[in-house]
Coordinates of C-alpha atoms and ligand atoms in Angstrom, one line a residue:
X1 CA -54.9 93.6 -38.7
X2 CA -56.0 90.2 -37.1
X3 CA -54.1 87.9 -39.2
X4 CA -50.2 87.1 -38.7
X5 CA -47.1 86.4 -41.2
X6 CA -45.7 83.2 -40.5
X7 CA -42.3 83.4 -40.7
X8 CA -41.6 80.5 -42.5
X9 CA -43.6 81.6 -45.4
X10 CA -42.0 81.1 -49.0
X11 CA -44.2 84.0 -51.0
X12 CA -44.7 82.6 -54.3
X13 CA -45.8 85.7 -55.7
X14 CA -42.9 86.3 -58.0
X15 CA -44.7 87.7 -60.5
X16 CA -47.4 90.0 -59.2
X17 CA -50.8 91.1 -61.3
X18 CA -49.6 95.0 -60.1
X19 CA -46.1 96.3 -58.3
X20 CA -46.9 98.2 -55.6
X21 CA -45.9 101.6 -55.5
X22 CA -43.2 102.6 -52.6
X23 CA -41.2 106.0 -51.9
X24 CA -38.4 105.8 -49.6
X25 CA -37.9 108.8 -47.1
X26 CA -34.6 109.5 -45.6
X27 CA -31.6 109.4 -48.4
X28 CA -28.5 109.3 -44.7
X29 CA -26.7 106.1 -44.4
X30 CA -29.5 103.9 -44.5
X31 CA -32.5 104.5 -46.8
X32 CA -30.3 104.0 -49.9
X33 CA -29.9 100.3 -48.9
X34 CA -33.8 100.4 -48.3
X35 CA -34.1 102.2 -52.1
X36 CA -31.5 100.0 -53.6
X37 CA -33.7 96.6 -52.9
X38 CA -36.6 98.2 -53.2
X39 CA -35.9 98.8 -56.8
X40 CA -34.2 95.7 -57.3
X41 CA -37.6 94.1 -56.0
X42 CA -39.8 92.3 -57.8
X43 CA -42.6 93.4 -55.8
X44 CA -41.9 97.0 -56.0
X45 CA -42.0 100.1 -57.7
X46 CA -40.2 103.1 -55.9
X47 CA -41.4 106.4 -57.0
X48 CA -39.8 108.7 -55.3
X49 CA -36.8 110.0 -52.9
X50 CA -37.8 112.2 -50.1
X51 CA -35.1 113.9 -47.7
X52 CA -35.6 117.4 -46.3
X53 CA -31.9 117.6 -47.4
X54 CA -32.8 117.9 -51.4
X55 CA -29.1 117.2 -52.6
X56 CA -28.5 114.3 -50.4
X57 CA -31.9 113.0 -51.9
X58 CA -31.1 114.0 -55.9
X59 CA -27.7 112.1 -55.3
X60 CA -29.6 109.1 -54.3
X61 CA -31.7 108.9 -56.8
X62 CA -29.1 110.0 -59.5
X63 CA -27.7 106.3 -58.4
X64 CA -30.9 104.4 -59.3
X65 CA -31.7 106.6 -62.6
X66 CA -34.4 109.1 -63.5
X67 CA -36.2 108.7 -59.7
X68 CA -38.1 112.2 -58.8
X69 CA -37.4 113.7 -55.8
X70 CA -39.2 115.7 -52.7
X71 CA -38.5 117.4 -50.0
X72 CA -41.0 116.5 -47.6
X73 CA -43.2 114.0 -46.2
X74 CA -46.6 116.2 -46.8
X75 CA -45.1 117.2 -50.4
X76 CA -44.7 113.2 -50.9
X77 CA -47.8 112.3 -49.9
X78 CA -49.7 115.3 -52.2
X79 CA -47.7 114.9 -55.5
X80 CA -46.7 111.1 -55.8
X81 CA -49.4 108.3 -55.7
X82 CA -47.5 105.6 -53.5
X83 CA -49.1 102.6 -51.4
X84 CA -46.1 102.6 -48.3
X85 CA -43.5 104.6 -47.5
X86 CA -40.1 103.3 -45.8
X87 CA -39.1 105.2 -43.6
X88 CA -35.4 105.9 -42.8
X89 CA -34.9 109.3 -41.0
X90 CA -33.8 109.6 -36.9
X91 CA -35.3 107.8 -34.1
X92 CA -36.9 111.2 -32.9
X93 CA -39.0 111.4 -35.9
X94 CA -40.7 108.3 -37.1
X95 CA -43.5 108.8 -34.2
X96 CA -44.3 112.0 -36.7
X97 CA -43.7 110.2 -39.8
X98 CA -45.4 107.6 -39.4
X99 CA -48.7 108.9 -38.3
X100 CA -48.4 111.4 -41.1
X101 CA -47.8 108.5 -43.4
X102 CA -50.5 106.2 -41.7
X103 CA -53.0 109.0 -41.4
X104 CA -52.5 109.4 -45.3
X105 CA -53.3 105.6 -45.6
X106 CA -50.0 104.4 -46.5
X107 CA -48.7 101.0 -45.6
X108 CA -45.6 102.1 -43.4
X109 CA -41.8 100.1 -43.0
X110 CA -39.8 102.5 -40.4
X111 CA -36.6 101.9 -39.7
X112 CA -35.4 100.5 -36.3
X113 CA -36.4 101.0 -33.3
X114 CA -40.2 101.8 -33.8
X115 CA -40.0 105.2 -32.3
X116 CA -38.5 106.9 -29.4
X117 CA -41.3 105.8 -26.6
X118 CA -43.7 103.2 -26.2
X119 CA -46.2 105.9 -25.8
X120 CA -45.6 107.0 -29.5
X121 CA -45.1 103.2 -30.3
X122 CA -48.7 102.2 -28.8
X123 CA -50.4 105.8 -30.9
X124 CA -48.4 104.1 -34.4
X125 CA -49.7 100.4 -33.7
X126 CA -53.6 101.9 -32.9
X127 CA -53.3 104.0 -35.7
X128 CA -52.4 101.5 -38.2
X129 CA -54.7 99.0 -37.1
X130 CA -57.4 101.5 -37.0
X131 CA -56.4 102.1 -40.5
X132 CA -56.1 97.8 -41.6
X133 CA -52.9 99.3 -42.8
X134 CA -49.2 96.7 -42.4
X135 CA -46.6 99.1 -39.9
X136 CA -43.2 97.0 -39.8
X137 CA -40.5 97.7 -37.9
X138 CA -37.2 96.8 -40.1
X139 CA -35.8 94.4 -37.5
X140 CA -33.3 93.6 -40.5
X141 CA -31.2 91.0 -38.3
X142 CA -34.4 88.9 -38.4
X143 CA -34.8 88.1 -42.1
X144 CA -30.8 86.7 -42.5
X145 CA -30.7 83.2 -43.0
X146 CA -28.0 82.7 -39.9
X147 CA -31.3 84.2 -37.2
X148 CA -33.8 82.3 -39.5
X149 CA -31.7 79.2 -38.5
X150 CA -30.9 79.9 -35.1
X151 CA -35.1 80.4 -34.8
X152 CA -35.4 77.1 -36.0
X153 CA -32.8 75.4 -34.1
X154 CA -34.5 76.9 -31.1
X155 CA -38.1 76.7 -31.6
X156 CA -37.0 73.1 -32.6
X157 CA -35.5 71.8 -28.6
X158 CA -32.5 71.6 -30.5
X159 CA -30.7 73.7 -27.4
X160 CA -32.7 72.1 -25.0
X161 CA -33.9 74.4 -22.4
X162 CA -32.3 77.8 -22.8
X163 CA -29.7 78.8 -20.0
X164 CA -28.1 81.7 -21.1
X165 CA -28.3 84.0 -23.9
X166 CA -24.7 86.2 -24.6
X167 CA -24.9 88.9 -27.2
X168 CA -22.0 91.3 -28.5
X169 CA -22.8 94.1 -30.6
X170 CA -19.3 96.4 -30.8
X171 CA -17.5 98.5 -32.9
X172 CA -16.5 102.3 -33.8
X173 CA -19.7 103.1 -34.0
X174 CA -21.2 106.8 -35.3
X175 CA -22.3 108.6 -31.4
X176 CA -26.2 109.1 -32.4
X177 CA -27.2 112.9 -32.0
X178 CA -31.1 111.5 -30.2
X179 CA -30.4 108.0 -28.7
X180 CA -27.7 106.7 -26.6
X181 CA -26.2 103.7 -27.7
X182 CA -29.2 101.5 -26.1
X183 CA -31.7 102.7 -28.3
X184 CA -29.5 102.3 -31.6
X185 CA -27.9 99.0 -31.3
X186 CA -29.9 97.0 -28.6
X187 CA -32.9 96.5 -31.0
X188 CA -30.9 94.9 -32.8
X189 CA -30.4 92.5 -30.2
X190 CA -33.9 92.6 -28.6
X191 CA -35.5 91.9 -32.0
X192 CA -33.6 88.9 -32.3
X193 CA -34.3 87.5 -29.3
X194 CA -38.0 88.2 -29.6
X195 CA -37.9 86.4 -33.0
X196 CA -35.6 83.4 -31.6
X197 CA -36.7 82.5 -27.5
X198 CA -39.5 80.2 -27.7
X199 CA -41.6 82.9 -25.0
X200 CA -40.3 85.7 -27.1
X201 CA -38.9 88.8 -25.7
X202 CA -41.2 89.0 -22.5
X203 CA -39.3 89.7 -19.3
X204 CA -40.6 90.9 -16.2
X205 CA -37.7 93.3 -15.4
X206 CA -34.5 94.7 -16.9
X207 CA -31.4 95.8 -15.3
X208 CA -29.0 98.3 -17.2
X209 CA -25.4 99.6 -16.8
X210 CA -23.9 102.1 -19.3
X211 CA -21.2 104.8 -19.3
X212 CA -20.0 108.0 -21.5
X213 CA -16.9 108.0 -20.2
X214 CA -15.7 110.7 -23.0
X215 CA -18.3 112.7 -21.9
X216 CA -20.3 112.9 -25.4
X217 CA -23.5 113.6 -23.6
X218 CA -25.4 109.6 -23.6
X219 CA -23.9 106.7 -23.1
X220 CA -21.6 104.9 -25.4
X221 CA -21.2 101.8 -23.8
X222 CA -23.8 99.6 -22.5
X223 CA -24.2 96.2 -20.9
X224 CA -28.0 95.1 -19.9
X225 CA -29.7 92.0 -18.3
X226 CA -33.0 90.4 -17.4
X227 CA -33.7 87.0 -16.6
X228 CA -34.6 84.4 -18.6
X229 CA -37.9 82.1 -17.9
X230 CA -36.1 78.9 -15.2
X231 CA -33.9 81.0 -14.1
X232 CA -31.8 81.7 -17.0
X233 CA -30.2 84.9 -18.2
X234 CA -29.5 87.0 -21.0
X235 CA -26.9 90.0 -21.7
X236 CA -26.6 92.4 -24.1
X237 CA -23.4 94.3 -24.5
X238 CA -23.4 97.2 -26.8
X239 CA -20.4 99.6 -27.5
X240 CA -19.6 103.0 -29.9
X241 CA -15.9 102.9 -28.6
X242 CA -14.5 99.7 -29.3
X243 CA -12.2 99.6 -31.8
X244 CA -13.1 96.0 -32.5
X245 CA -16.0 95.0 -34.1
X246 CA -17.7 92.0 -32.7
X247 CA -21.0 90.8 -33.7
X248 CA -21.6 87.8 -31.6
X249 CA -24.5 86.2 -29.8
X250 CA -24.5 83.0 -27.9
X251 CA -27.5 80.4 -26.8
X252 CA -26.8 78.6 -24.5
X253 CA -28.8 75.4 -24.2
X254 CA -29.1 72.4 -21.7
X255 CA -28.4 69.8 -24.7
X256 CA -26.7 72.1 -27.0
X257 CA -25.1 75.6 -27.7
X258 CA -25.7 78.0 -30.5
X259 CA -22.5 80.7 -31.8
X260 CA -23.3 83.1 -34.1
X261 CA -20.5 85.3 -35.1
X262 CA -22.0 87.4 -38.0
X263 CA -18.6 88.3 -39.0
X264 CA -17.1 85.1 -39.8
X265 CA -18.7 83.9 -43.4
X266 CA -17.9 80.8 -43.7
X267 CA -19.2 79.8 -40.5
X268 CA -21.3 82.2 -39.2
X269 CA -23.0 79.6 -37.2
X270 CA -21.8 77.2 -34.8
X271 CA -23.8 74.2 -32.6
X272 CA -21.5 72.6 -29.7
X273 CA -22.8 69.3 -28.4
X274 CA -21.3 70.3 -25.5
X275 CA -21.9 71.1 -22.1
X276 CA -22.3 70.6 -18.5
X277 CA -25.0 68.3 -16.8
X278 CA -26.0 68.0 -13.3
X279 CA -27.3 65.0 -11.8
X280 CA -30.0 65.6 -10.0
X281 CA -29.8 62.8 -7.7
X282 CA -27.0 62.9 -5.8
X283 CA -26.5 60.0 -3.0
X284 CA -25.9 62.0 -0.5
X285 CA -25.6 65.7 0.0
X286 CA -21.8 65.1 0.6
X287 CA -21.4 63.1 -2.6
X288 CA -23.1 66.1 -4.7
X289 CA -20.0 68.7 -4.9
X290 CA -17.9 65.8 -6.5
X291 CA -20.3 63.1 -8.7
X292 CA -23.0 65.5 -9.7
X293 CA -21.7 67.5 -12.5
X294 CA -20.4 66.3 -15.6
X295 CA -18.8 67.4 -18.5
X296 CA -20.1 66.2 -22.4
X297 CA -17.4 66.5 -25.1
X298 CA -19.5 66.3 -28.8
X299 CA -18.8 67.2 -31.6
X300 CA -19.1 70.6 -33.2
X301 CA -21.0 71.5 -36.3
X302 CA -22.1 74.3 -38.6
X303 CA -25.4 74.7 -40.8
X304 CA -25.1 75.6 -44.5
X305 CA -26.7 78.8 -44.6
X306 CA -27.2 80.7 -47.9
X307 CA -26.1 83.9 -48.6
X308 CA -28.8 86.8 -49.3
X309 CA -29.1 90.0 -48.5
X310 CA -31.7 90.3 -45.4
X311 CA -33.3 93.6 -46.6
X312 CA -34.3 91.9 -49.8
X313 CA -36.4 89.6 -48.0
X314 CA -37.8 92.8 -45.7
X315 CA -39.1 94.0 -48.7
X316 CA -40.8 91.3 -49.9
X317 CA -42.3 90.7 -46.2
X318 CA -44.1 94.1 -46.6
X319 CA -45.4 93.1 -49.8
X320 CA -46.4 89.8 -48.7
X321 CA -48.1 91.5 -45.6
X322 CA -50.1 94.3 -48.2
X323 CA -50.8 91.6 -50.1
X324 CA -52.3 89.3 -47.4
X325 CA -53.2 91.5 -44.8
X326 CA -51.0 89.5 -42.8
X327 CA -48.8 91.3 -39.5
X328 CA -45.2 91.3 -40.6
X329 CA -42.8 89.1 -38.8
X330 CA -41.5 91.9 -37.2
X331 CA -44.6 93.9 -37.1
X332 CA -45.6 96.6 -34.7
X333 CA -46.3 94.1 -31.7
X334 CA -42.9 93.3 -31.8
X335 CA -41.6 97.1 -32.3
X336 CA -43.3 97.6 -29.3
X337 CA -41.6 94.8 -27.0
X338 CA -38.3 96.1 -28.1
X339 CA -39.5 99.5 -27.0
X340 CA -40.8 98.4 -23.7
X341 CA -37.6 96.2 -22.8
X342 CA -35.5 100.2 -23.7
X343 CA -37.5 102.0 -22.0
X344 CA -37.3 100.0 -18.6
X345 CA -33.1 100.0 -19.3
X346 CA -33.1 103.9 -19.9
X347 CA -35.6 103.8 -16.3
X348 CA -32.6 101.0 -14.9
X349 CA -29.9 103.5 -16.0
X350 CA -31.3 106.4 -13.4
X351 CA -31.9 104.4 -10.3
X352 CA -28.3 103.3 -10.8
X353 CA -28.4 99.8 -12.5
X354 CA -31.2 98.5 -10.2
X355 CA -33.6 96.5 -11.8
X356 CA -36.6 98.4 -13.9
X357 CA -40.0 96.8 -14.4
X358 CA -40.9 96.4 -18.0
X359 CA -44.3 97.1 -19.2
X360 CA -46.6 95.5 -21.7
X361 CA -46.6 91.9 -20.5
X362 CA -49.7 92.3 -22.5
X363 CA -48.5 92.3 -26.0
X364 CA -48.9 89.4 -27.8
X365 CA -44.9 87.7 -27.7
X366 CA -44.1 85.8 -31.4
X367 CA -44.1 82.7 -30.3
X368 CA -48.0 83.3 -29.3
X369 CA -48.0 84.3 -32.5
X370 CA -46.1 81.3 -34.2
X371 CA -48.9 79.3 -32.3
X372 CA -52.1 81.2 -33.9
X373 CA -50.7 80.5 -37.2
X374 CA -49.7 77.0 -37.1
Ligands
NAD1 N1 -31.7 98.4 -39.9 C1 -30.4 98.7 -39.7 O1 -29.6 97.8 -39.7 C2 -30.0 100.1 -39.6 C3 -28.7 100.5 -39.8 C4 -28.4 101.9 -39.7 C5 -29.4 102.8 -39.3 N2 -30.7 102.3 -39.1 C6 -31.8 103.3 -38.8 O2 -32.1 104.1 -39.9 C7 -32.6 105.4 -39.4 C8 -31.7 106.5 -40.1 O3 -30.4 106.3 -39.7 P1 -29.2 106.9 -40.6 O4 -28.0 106.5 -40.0 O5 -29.5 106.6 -42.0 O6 -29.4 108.5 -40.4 P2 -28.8 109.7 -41.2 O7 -28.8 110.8 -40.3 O8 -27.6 109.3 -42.0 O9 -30.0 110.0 -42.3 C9 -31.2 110.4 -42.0 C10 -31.8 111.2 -43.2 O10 -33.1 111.6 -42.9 C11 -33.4 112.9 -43.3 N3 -34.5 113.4 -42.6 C12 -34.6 113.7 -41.2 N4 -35.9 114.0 -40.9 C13 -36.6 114.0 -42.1 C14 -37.9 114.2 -42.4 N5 -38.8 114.6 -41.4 N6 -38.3 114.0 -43.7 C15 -37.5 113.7 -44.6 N7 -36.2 113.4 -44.4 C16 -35.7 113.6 -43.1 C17 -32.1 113.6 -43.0 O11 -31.9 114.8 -43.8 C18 -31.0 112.6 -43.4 O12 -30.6 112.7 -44.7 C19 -32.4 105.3 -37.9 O13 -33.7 105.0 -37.3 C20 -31.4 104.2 -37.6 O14 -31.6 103.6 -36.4 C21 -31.0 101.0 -39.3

């Protein structure tokens, strides 16, 4: 799939010659958001629920009325005549989900993160394109209107030249029986920051910390770091054990700074016209400790953001994307950077916190993306 979604795109596709025909697979604590706006969609007809855990699936679809149900992938993709799947079972199986799915010529949306290797990432990405089939990764932070904004305000020099990026993701959060706490909350992180940074996600090297200090097996807390392009620097702080939930992320820029604090609707984001300069052109190396930095006191302001629900407008980017043959805003390529930045943490985390290289400087960033579509 050669072409790309541009972000910005306002489908105007409300009402479609032919819904397309979905199935959701995975009825946990997830897919039922997935099937609720997928049948809420105007773009969408969902034909069946498929869990290997029939009762969780019948009680799912007992919610959203007389919705058949399966028991498996393969007994899916026999009995009910479907154009994608979304998928929304562990991290350990969408590798085998997907291809099963992809192999079956179904337009795939899997649940964060893309799979559980880049190896398996890399066989999903080859196999859809082989295919000219859409695989999407539901990045879901990247379709709210508060990261739709912030990617604006960036990609816009609003910030200036980024210095530091800051992002909190804690709270009591469910210890994952396949991934540590990394692999499920990071992407969340990762995703955004490939969608928002004007190089994308695309450092060299990664540096991870994390601890499990009630001995659950992986670890529950995490903090990770790579560097920024000029020197900047970004850290990503994810937690199962904290008993308070903050969602917070701040950009850092030389003209401005970005807060979002997801948890605060009525101002969920923030821009400070504030910050610290440095002349660069001190008299005298003497003089440079006292005259060259400098303090600006703005003002502080917030952008009106609607509010909508972010996996109604994932749905409707797959749609768009089948539609178009278009590569989803969060499509494979960006699966895969979030994959490559985790893997290179989790290769961090066993040489002790020393820096891990990351691979795939190859992969096409978004912002080379935003380019080729402008
Ligand atoms: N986008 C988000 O914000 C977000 C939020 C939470 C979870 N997730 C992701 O959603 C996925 C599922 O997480 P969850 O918390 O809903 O898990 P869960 O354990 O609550 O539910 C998973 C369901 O999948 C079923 N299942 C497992 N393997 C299957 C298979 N091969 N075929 C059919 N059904 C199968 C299980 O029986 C279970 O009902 C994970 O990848 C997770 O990271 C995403």
């Amino acid at each position: 799939m050669k072409n790309f979604a541009n972000p910005f795109h306002t489908p105007t596709h409300r009402q479609p010659a032919r819904k397309l025909k979905i199935a959701v697979v995975g009825a946990g604590y997830w897919g039922p958001n997935l099937a609720r706006n997928l049948q809420a969609s105007p773009d969408w007809d969902l034909m069946a629920i498929c869990d290997l855990d029939i009762g969780r699936a019948s009680k799912l679809a007992a919610t959203l009325g007389e919705i058949p149900v399966v028991e498996s992938l393969d007994e899916l993709l026999d009995t009910v005549d479907v154009d994608a799947v979304a998928i929304a079972t562990p991290a350990h199986t969408h590798h085998g989900t997907v291809m099963t799915a992809l192999r079956a010529g179904k337009h795939v949306l899997v649940e964060k993160p893309l799979a559980d290797s880049r190896a398996h990432g890399l066989e999903m990405v080859a196999e859809a394109e082989a295919n000219g089939l859409v695989l999407m990764a539901d990045h879901t932070y990247c379709y709210t209107p508060a990261v739709l904004k912030m990617q604006e305000l960036v990609q816009a020099g609003s910030l200036g030249e980024i210095l530091f990026v800051d992002s909190v993701r804690i709270n009591l959060g469910l210890v994952q029986p396949d991934v540590d706490v990394f692999w499920d909350l990071a992407p969340h992180d990762l995703a955004i920051l490939d969608f928002v940074l004007p190089g994308g996600l695309n450092p060299a090297e990664v540096s991870a910390f994390g601890a499990d200090p009630l001995g659950t097996g992986r670890d529950c807390v995490g903090h990770l770091n790579f560097r920024l392009p000029n020197d900047g620097t970004a850290h990503v702080h994810v937690n199962w054990l904290s008993p308070t939930k903050i969602r917070q992320m701040v950009i850092g820029g030389s003209l401005r700074t970005l807060v979002w604090d997801d948890l605060n609707p009525q101002q969920r984001l923030s821009v400070y016209d504030r910050g610290v300069s440095l002349d660069r052109q001190p008299k005298s190396p003497g003089e440079r400790k006292t005259n060259a930095i400098s303090y600006r006191l703005g003002d502080t302001w917030s952008p009106a953001l609607q509010e909508r629900e972010a996996l109604s407008q994932v749905v409707e980017e797959l749609a768009f994307c089948i539609r178009h043959k278009r590569e989803a805003r969060t499509g494979g390529a960006s699966g895969l950077r979030v994959l490559s930045v985790l893997e290179a943490v989790t290769r961090s985390l066993g040489q002790d916190g020393q820096a891990a290289e990351v691979a795939g400087a190859e992969l096409e960033t978004s912002a080379a993306r935003l380019e080729r579509v402008r």
